[in-house]
Short mmCIF file of C-alpha atoms in Angstrom, two decimals:
data_model
loop_
_atom_site.label_atom_id
_atom_site.label_comp_id
_atom_site.label_asym_id
_atom_site.label_seq_id
_atom_site.Cartn_x
_atom_site.Cartn_y
_atom_site.Cartn_z
CA MET A 610 10.12 5.39 3.97
CA ALA A 611 13.06 6.41 1.80
CA GLY A 612 13.65 9.27 4.24
CA LEU A 613 13.83 6.73 7.04
CA VAL A 614 16.69 4.75 5.55
CA ALA A 615 18.46 7.92 4.43
CA ALA A 616 18.41 9.17 8.00
CA ALA A 617 19.75 5.85 9.18
CA VAL A 618 22.85 5.81 7.01
CA SER A 619 23.60 9.25 5.61
CA TRP A 620 25.76 10.12 8.60
CA ARG A 621 27.65 6.85 8.29
CA LEU A 622 28.26 7.12 4.56
CA GLY A 623 30.33 10.24 5.07
CA LYS A 624 32.72 8.28 7.28
CA LEU A 625 33.24 5.04 5.41
CA ASP A 626 36.87 4.14 4.78
CA GLN A 627 38.19 3.48 1.29
CA ASP A 628 38.11 -0.32 1.63
CA LEU A 629 34.44 -0.28 2.52
CA ILE A 630 33.65 2.09 -0.34
CA LYS A 631 35.43 -0.26 -2.77
CA ILE A 632 33.58 -3.30 -1.45
CA THR A 633 30.24 -1.52 -1.66
CA VAL A 634 30.90 -0.32 -5.20
CA ILE A 635 31.83 -3.87 -6.25
CA ALA A 636 28.66 -5.21 -4.65
CA LEU A 637 26.60 -2.55 -6.42
CA ILE A 638 28.19 -3.39 -9.77
CA VAL A 639 27.56 -7.08 -9.25
CA THR A 640 23.93 -6.66 -8.25
CA ARG A 641 23.24 -4.17 -11.03
CA LEU A 642 25.03 -5.83 -13.93
CA ILE A 643 24.48 -9.50 -13.21
CA PRO A 644 20.84 -10.63 -13.64
CA PHE A 645 19.54 -10.53 -10.10
CA PRO A 646 17.79 -13.69 -8.93
CA TRP A 647 15.07 -12.60 -6.52
CA PRO A 648 15.63 -14.13 -3.10
CA LYS A 649 14.00 -17.49 -2.61
CA ARG A 650 11.08 -17.74 -0.26
CA VAL A 651 11.66 -19.12 3.19
CA PRO A 652 12.02 -22.92 2.95
CA ASP A 653 8.63 -24.52 3.44
CA ARG A 654 5.79 -22.29 4.51
CA HIS A 655 2.05 -22.22 5.01
CA ILE A 656 0.28 -19.44 3.17
CA ALA A 657 -1.96 -17.46 5.52
CA ARG A 658 -4.92 -16.87 3.22
CA ARG A 659 -6.96 -13.79 3.92
CA ALA A 660 -10.16 -15.82 4.27
CA ASP A 661 -8.56 -18.08 6.88
CA TYR A 662 -6.69 -15.42 8.89
CA PRO A 663 -8.65 -12.16 8.52
CA ASP A 664 -7.33 -10.66 11.79
CA LEU A 665 -3.71 -11.09 10.71
CA HIS A 666 -4.30 -9.59 7.27
CA ALA A 667 -6.23 -6.68 8.75
CA MET A 668 -3.30 -6.01 11.08
CA VAL A 669 -0.75 -6.13 8.27
CA ASP A 670 -2.85 -3.86 6.02
CA GLU A 671 -3.39 -1.33 8.80
CA ILE A 672 0.30 -1.16 9.67
CA ALA A 673 1.45 -0.87 6.05
CA ASP A 674 -1.04 1.93 5.41
CA ALA A 675 -0.02 3.75 8.60
CA LEU A 676 3.64 3.61 7.57
CA GLY A 677 3.01 4.53 3.96
CA ALA A 678 4.60 1.24 2.90
CA ARG A 679 3.45 -1.22 0.27
CA ARG A 680 1.27 -4.01 1.52
CA PRO A 681 2.95 -7.40 1.19
CA SER A 682 1.64 -9.42 -1.73
CA GLN A 683 1.52 -12.51 0.45
CA VAL A 684 1.62 -13.42 4.13
CA CYS A 685 2.68 -16.84 5.32
CA PHE A 686 3.80 -18.83 8.35
CA ALA A 687 7.25 -20.44 8.41
CA PRO A 688 8.76 -23.32 10.45
CA VAL A 689 11.47 -21.17 12.05
CA ALA A 690 11.57 -18.91 15.10
CA ASP A 691 12.02 -15.64 13.26
CA SER A 692 10.22 -13.27 10.93
CA GLY A 693 11.18 -11.49 7.75
CA THR A 694 10.28 -10.31 4.30
CA THR A 695 11.27 -11.48 0.85
CA ARG A 696 11.04 -9.60 -2.42
CA LEU A 697 9.34 -11.82 -4.98
CA GLY A 698 9.69 -9.39 -7.85
CA PRO A 699 9.90 -5.66 -8.64
CA ARG A 700 6.60 -4.90 -6.93
CA ARG A 701 5.83 -8.14 -5.09
CA SER A 702 6.89 -9.14 -1.61
CA GLU A 703 6.16 -11.75 1.00
CA LEU A 704 5.92 -11.25 4.75
CA TRP A 705 6.65 -14.43 6.65
CA ILE A 706 6.14 -14.96 10.34
CA GLY A 707 7.75 -17.90 12.09
CA LEU A 708 5.23 -20.20 13.68
CA PRO A 709 6.68 -19.71 17.20
CA TYR A 710 6.36 -15.93 16.74
CA ALA A 711 2.76 -16.13 15.57
CA MET A 712 1.85 -18.31 18.54
CA GLY A 713 4.00 -16.58 21.14
CA PHE A 714 3.62 -12.81 20.72
CA GLU A 715 0.98 -10.60 22.23
CA ARG A 716 -0.93 -8.87 19.45
CA ALA A 717 0.50 -5.46 20.31
CA GLU A 718 4.02 -6.92 20.16
CA LEU A 719 3.30 -8.60 16.84
CA ARG A 720 2.24 -5.22 15.44
CA ALA A 721 5.66 -3.86 16.36
CA VAL A 722 7.37 -6.85 14.72
CA ILE A 723 5.40 -6.42 11.50
CA ALA A 724 6.20 -2.69 11.38
CA PHE A 725 9.89 -3.49 11.89
CA GLU A 726 9.88 -6.02 9.05
CA LEU A 727 8.05 -3.71 6.65
CA ALA A 728 10.55 -0.94 7.43
CA PHE A 729 13.42 -3.29 6.77
CA LEU A 730 11.82 -4.37 3.51
CA GLU A 731 11.67 -0.73 2.40
CA ALA A 732 15.36 -0.37 3.23
CA HIS A 733 16.13 -3.32 0.98
CA ARG A 734 14.56 -1.49 -1.96
CA SER A 735 17.66 0.73 -2.03
CA TRP A 736 20.43 -0.83 -4.13
CA LEU A 737 23.05 0.79 -1.94
CA LEU A 738 21.64 -0.54 1.31
CA SER A 739 20.96 -3.93 -0.23
CA ALA A 740 24.62 -4.09 -1.28
CA LEU A 741 25.83 -3.06 2.17
CA LEU A 742 23.64 -5.60 3.90
CA GLU A 743 24.65 -8.28 1.40
CA VAL A 744 28.31 -7.68 2.24
CA TRP A 745 27.55 -7.51 5.98
CA THR A 746 25.75 -10.86 6.08
CA SER A 747 28.07 -12.62 3.64
CA GLU A 748 30.98 -14.89 4.56
CA MET A 749 33.36 -12.53 2.74
CA ARG A 750 36.52 -11.88 4.75
CA LYS A 751 36.59 -8.31 6.00
CA LYS A 752 39.21 -6.14 7.65
CA PRO A 753 38.30 -5.20 11.23
CA ALA A 754 37.74 -1.56 10.22
CA VAL A 755 35.45 -2.59 7.37
CA ARG A 756 33.56 -5.00 9.61
CA ALA A 757 33.10 -2.25 12.19
CA GLU A 758 31.79 0.22 9.62
CA LEU A 759 29.42 -2.31 8.12
CA GLY A 760 28.22 -3.17 11.60
CA ALA A 761 27.55 0.49 12.30
CA VAL A 762 25.40 0.75 9.16
CA ALA A 763 23.53 -2.44 10.02
CA LYS A 764 22.94 -1.27 13.57
CA ALA A 765 21.69 2.10 12.31
CA LEU A 766 19.18 0.31 10.07
CA LEU A 767 18.02 -1.90 12.93
CA THR A 768 17.66 1.07 15.25
CA GLN A 769 15.67 3.02 12.69
CA ALA A 770 13.42 0.01 12.09
CA ASP A 771 12.88 -0.18 15.87
CA LYS A 772 11.75 3.45 15.79
CA VAL A 773 9.29 2.60 13.04
CA GLY A 774 7.93 -0.14 15.28
CA CYS A 775 7.38 2.50 17.95
CA ARG A 776 5.08 4.34 15.53
CA VAL A 777 2.50 1.57 15.88
CA ALA A 778 3.40 0.50 19.43
CA ASP A 779 4.90 2.34 22.39
CA PRO A 780 8.64 1.89 23.15
CA ARG A 781 7.95 -0.48 26.01
CA THR A 782 5.93 -2.77 23.76
CA MET A 783 8.62 -2.58 21.09
CA ALA A 784 11.25 -3.49 23.69
CA ASN A 785 9.13 -6.38 24.94
CA ALA A 786 8.75 -7.60 21.37
CA LEU A 787 12.50 -7.41 20.77
CA LEU A 788 13.34 -9.24 24.00
CA ARG A 789 10.60 -11.82 23.52
CA GLY A 790 11.69 -12.41 19.92
CA GLY A 791 15.30 -12.94 20.94
CA LEU A 792 14.38 -15.27 23.78
CA MET A 793 11.93 -17.21 21.66
CA SER A 794 14.41 -17.64 18.83
CA ASP A 795 17.14 -18.81 21.18
CA SER A 796 14.77 -20.99 23.20
CA PHE A 797 13.57 -22.70 20.02
CA THR A 798 17.19 -23.27 19.03
CA TRP A 799 17.93 -24.66 22.49
CA PHE A 800 14.84 -26.85 22.47
CA GLY A 801 15.72 -28.28 19.09
CA GLY A 802 19.28 -28.97 20.23
CA ARG A 803 18.21 -30.56 23.49
CA TYR A 804 15.17 -32.54 22.38
CA ALA A 805 15.39 -33.06 18.63
CA ILE A 806 18.69 -32.59 16.80
CA ASP A 807 20.26 -35.92 17.84
CA LEU A 808 17.15 -38.06 17.36
CA PRO A 809 17.57 -38.71 13.60
CA SER A 810 20.64 -40.78 14.46
CA TYR A 811 18.19 -43.18 16.12
CA GLY A 812 15.81 -43.04 13.16
CA LEU A 813 13.39 -40.93 15.20
CA PHE A 814 11.97 -37.43 15.12
CA PRO A 815 9.18 -35.78 17.16
CA VAL A 816 6.18 -34.97 15.02
CA ASP A 817 4.85 -32.78 17.86
CA LEU A 818 7.98 -30.59 17.96
CA TYR A 819 6.06 -27.29 18.02
CA GLN A 820 3.56 -28.50 20.60
CA GLY A 821 6.47 -29.62 22.77
CA TRP A 822 8.23 -26.27 22.46
CA ARG A 823 4.99 -24.42 23.32
CA TRP A 824 4.60 -26.55 26.41
CA LYS A 825 8.13 -25.71 27.56
CA VAL A 826 7.49 -21.99 27.08
CA ASN A 827 4.00 -21.84 28.57
CA GLU A 828 4.22 -24.50 31.28
CA ASP A 829 7.90 -24.90 32.12
CA ASP A 830 9.19 -21.29 32.16
CA LEU A 831 11.63 -21.90 29.31
CA LEU A 832 12.07 -18.19 28.50
CA GLY A 833 12.79 -17.35 32.12
CA ARG A 834 15.30 -20.16 32.53
CA ILE A 835 17.18 -19.32 29.34
CA MET A 836 17.19 -15.54 29.85
CA PRO A 837 20.33 -15.28 32.09
CA ARG A 838 22.49 -17.12 29.57
CA TYR A 839 20.86 -15.26 26.69
CA LEU A 840 21.79 -11.89 28.23
CA GLU A 841 25.29 -13.13 29.04
CA LEU A 842 25.93 -14.22 25.46
CA HIS A 843 24.52 -11.06 23.91
CA THR A 844 26.47 -8.85 26.32
CA THR A 845 29.85 -10.56 26.08
CA GLN A 846 29.87 -11.61 22.44
CA THR A 847 29.48 -9.66 19.22
CA LEU A 848 26.61 -11.48 17.56
CA ARG A 849 26.48 -10.50 13.91
CA GLY A 850 23.33 -8.59 13.04
CA GLY A 851 22.02 -8.60 16.61
CA PHE A 852 23.05 -5.60 18.75
CA THR A 853 20.15 -6.66 20.92
CA ILE A 854 21.30 -5.28 24.25
CA ASP A 855 22.12 -1.85 22.77
CA ARG A 856 18.76 -1.72 21.02
CA LEU A 857 16.93 -2.67 24.20
CA ALA A 858 18.79 0.05 26.10
CA GLU A 859 17.85 2.65 23.49
CA LEU A 860 14.21 1.64 23.90
CA GLY A 861 14.48 2.09 27.67
CA ALA A 862 13.95 -1.58 28.47
CA THR A 863 14.63 -3.15 31.85
CA LEU A 864 15.95 -6.68 31.80
CA GLU A 865 14.93 -7.87 35.24
CA HIS A 866 12.12 -10.21 34.23
CA PRO A 867 11.40 -12.30 31.14
CA PRO A 868 8.14 -11.73 29.28
CA GLN A 869 5.27 -13.90 30.46
CA PRO A 870 3.54 -16.31 28.04
CA ALA A 871 1.32 -14.41 25.61
CA GLU A 872 -2.30 -14.23 26.72
CA ASN A 873 -3.78 -13.15 23.40
CA PRO A 874 -1.66 -14.33 20.45
CA ILE A 875 -3.06 -13.95 16.98
CA LEU A 876 -2.65 -17.70 16.48
CA SER A 877 -2.98 -20.43 19.10
CA ALA A 878 -1.84 -23.21 16.78
CA LEU A 879 -1.82 -24.23 13.15
CA ASP A 880 -3.66 -27.26 11.88
CA PRO A 881 -1.87 -30.31 13.36
CA THR A 882 -1.14 -31.62 9.88
CA VAL A 883 0.68 -28.39 9.00
CA GLU A 884 2.67 -28.44 12.24
CA ALA A 885 3.54 -32.08 11.60
CA ARG A 886 4.69 -31.16 8.08
CA PHE A 887 6.88 -28.41 9.48
CA ALA A 888 8.35 -30.86 12.00
CA ARG A 889 9.10 -33.37 9.24
CA TRP A 890 10.76 -30.62 7.23
CA LEU A 891 13.02 -29.80 10.18
CA GLY A 892 13.73 -33.47 10.77
CA ASN A 893 14.81 -33.94 7.18
CA LEU A 894 16.85 -30.73 7.32
CA LEU A 895 18.81 -32.08 10.27
CA SER A 896 19.62 -35.39 8.64
CA ASN A 897 19.55 -37.50 5.55
CA PRO A 898 15.80 -37.81 4.89
CA SER A 899 16.08 -41.58 4.64
CA SER A 900 17.53 -41.81 8.16
CA VAL A 901 14.27 -40.74 9.84
CA TYR A 902 11.89 -43.66 9.58
CA TRP A 903 9.75 -43.14 12.68
CA PHE A 904 7.99 -39.84 13.30
CA VAL A 905 6.66 -40.22 16.83
CA THR A 906 5.42 -37.99 19.63
CA PHE A 907 7.59 -37.01 22.57
CA GLY A 908 5.43 -39.22 24.76
CA GLU A 909 6.26 -42.21 22.58
CA MET A 910 10.01 -41.63 22.67
CA PRO A 911 11.82 -44.49 24.48
CA ASP A 912 13.47 -43.50 27.76
CA ALA A 913 16.59 -45.33 26.61
CA VAL A 914 17.12 -42.69 23.91
CA TRP A 915 17.10 -39.85 26.44
CA ASP A 916 19.39 -41.87 28.72
CA GLU A 917 21.92 -42.34 25.95
CA LEU A 918 21.88 -38.65 25.00
CA ILE A 919 22.41 -37.56 28.62
CA GLY A 920 25.00 -40.32 28.92
CA HIS A 921 27.05 -38.66 26.17
CA LEU A 922 27.03 -35.41 28.17
CA HIS A 923 27.96 -37.36 31.32
CA ASP A 924 30.99 -38.88 29.58
CA ARG A 925 32.18 -35.54 28.16
CA VAL A 926 31.94 -33.84 31.56
CA LEU A 927 33.93 -36.59 33.25
CA GLN A 928 36.52 -36.51 30.48
CA ALA A 929 36.90 -32.76 31.02
CA THR A 930 37.08 -33.39 34.78
CA ALA A 931 39.83 -35.96 34.25
CA GLU A 932 41.84 -33.44 32.25
CA LEU A 933 41.38 -30.87 35.02
CA VAL A 934 42.38 -33.13 37.95
CA GLY A 935 45.12 -34.85 35.95
CA ARG A 936 44.05 -38.45 36.47
CA PRO A 937 41.70 -40.87 34.71
CA ASN A 938 38.33 -42.12 35.92
CA PRO A 939 37.27 -39.27 38.19
CA THR A 940 34.23 -39.84 40.40
CA LEU A 941 31.10 -37.82 41.05
CA THR A 942 32.74 -36.77 44.32
CA ASP A 943 35.69 -35.30 42.41
CA LEU A 944 33.29 -33.25 40.32
CA VAL A 945 31.33 -32.14 43.39
CA GLU A 946 34.52 -30.90 45.07
CA ILE A 947 35.48 -28.84 42.01
CA VAL A 948 32.07 -27.22 41.69
CA ALA A 949 31.65 -26.62 45.43
CA ASP A 950 35.03 -24.86 45.41
CA GLY A 951 33.69 -22.42 42.82
CA ARG A 952 35.79 -23.86 39.99
CA GLY A 953 32.97 -24.92 37.67
CA THR A 954 34.22 -22.65 34.90
CA GLU A 955 37.52 -24.56 34.85
CA ILE A 956 35.77 -27.66 33.51
CA LYS A 957 36.35 -27.23 29.79
CA TRP A 958 33.64 -28.82 27.70
CA GLU A 959 31.74 -27.42 24.77
CA HIS A 960 28.21 -27.55 26.18
CA ARG A 961 28.63 -24.32 28.11
CA ASP A 962 29.83 -22.41 25.06
CA SER A 963 26.31 -21.82 23.77
CA LEU A 964 22.74 -21.64 25.00
CA CYS A 965 21.94 -23.14 28.37
CA THR A 966 19.09 -23.13 30.87
CA HIS A 967 21.38 -23.68 33.85
CA SER A 968 22.34 -20.92 36.23
CA SER A 969 26.10 -21.51 36.14
CA ALA A 970 28.84 -23.54 34.51
CA GLY A 971 29.09 -25.68 37.65
CA VAL A 972 25.40 -26.59 37.61
CA CYS A 973 25.67 -27.29 33.90
CA ALA A 974 28.51 -29.75 34.51
CA LEU A 975 26.87 -31.43 37.49
CA PHE A 976 23.51 -32.00 35.82
CA PRO A 977 24.27 -34.91 33.45
CA VAL A 978 26.50 -36.68 35.97
CA LEU A 979 23.94 -36.45 38.79
CA HIS A 980 21.18 -37.39 36.37
CA ARG A 981 23.02 -40.44 35.09
CA ASN A 982 23.81 -41.69 38.59
CA LEU A 983 20.22 -41.24 39.74
CA ARG A 984 18.91 -43.13 36.71
CA LEU A 985 21.28 -46.00 37.57
CA LYS A 986 19.75 -45.98 41.07
CA GLY A 987 16.29 -46.59 39.63
CA TYR A 988 14.94 -43.05 39.38
CA ARG A 989 12.38 -42.58 36.58
CA TYR A 990 11.33 -39.71 34.33
CA THR A 991 8.17 -37.87 35.29
CA HIS A 992 7.68 -36.10 31.94
CA ALA A 993 9.39 -36.53 28.58
CA LEU A 994 10.01 -32.77 28.33
CA ARG A 995 10.86 -32.08 31.99
CA GLN A 996 13.76 -34.44 32.34
CA ARG A 997 15.35 -32.60 35.23
CA GLN A 998 12.63 -34.06 37.49
CA LEU A 999 13.01 -37.70 38.48
CA VAL A 1000 10.99 -39.91 40.82
CA GLY A 1001 12.64 -42.61 42.92
CA PRO A 1002 11.60 -46.21 43.61
CA GLY A 1003 10.09 -45.05 46.88
CA GLY A 1004 8.12 -42.23 45.28
CA ASP A 1005 10.47 -39.40 46.31
CA ARG A 1006 11.03 -36.67 43.70
CA ILE A 1007 14.29 -34.94 42.88
CA ASP A 1008 14.77 -31.85 40.76
CA VAL A 1009 18.28 -32.50 39.46
CA VAL A 1010 18.94 -28.84 38.65
CA ARG A 1011 18.01 -27.73 42.16
CA LEU A 1012 20.12 -30.54 43.57
CA ALA A 1013 23.09 -29.29 41.52
CA GLN A 1014 22.50 -25.71 42.64
CA GLY A 1015 22.48 -26.79 46.27
CA ILE A 1016 25.69 -28.77 45.85
CA GLU A 1017 27.35 -25.75 44.25
CA HIS A 1018 26.49 -23.81 47.40
CA GLY A 1019 27.85 -26.45 49.77
CA ASP A 1020 25.02 -28.95 50.27
CA GLN A 1021 25.92 -32.60 50.67
CA LEU A 1022 25.09 -35.27 48.11
CA PRO A 1023 21.84 -37.09 48.89
CA GLU A 1024 22.33 -40.31 50.79
CA ILE A 1025 21.55 -42.46 47.76
CA LEU A 1026 24.58 -41.02 45.95
CA ALA A 1027 26.96 -40.71 48.90
CA PRO A 1028 29.76 -41.15 49.81
CA THR A 1029 31.02 -41.69 46.26
CA ALA A 1030 29.47 -42.67 43.01
CA SER A 1031 31.74 -44.01 40.32
CA SER A 1032 31.48 -42.98 36.73
#
């Protein structure tokens, strides 16, 4: 494996500028002379004991042996949507697999992920590469040239680790694993932001967080709905450590369709008590632990909480609309006119700056305002985790996202909201 990392960076090392060489030398001196504290394990985890998860351990052993890499001393599941390795000592290491990954990857894709992580672990055994990566991921201020050179080294390591993954899975499977991993990580982040992160302020947190996220992925096409924005962000922004689109291109991936829900994951679910513990850990991470005093299921969450959260979005959109039109108290009709004119991107509010399941900035802005007005007209939720669908007093159903998409393309407001609806 040492030859792998040498191939990844030897070309780059001959072209590093003097600033980068100085920084790397300093990092090497620091890590060599100062007693090195081995990296801490991932916060909270569930050890995957060999007796309990024989298929997973057999997979890890087979891949490590095929690559000529050391077998991890320990394998565990973690509460985050990611995977990685941690050195526990000179000859001890831990492979951790985020619970969403373990439950969401096809087995062939998980093989590729494990091979990637073991290759990256081998790279970390080099003091030079560890120093480079430490500088790359640190908050240290860097000159643009230094940042570019460090990025080139990091990308080379990632690309080489991708190639290692292709040794145990074909390039298409490796590409699917990379795309699925990115979408799952971002979808879990989005899900937490949309359905969990604000709840501690009400003293609440969903104990079935992971079950809820799985439902959105498997039953509500979450990966497919988030994929357009995911590709847009990764194409137009330099995301540190990612290089996802370039890596997918090098693997020959096509980005027309999102991966379908895994049919044969190595893990369907952890014990509910473990998943609940992970959810509590995340809840406490997001807030002062004493502020969460009710751990409830999504089904038990009061509708008034969701209304208030969407109401905050409603108010921010209308405030941004007021700034755009230059007068206070704009109406839903004002917003509709802006979006229908193709000016949705001119509505400046922070929600569109990050992950989003909506097809455009205009739809994103319309959603909370339409939703709020329909709720005031007596429309009810049909599912705690599918809040875009509302049912009216007469039994009619409205998909608020589709309604917003139609309005963006020139459709009229439904009669119940016409001719104007005040804020």
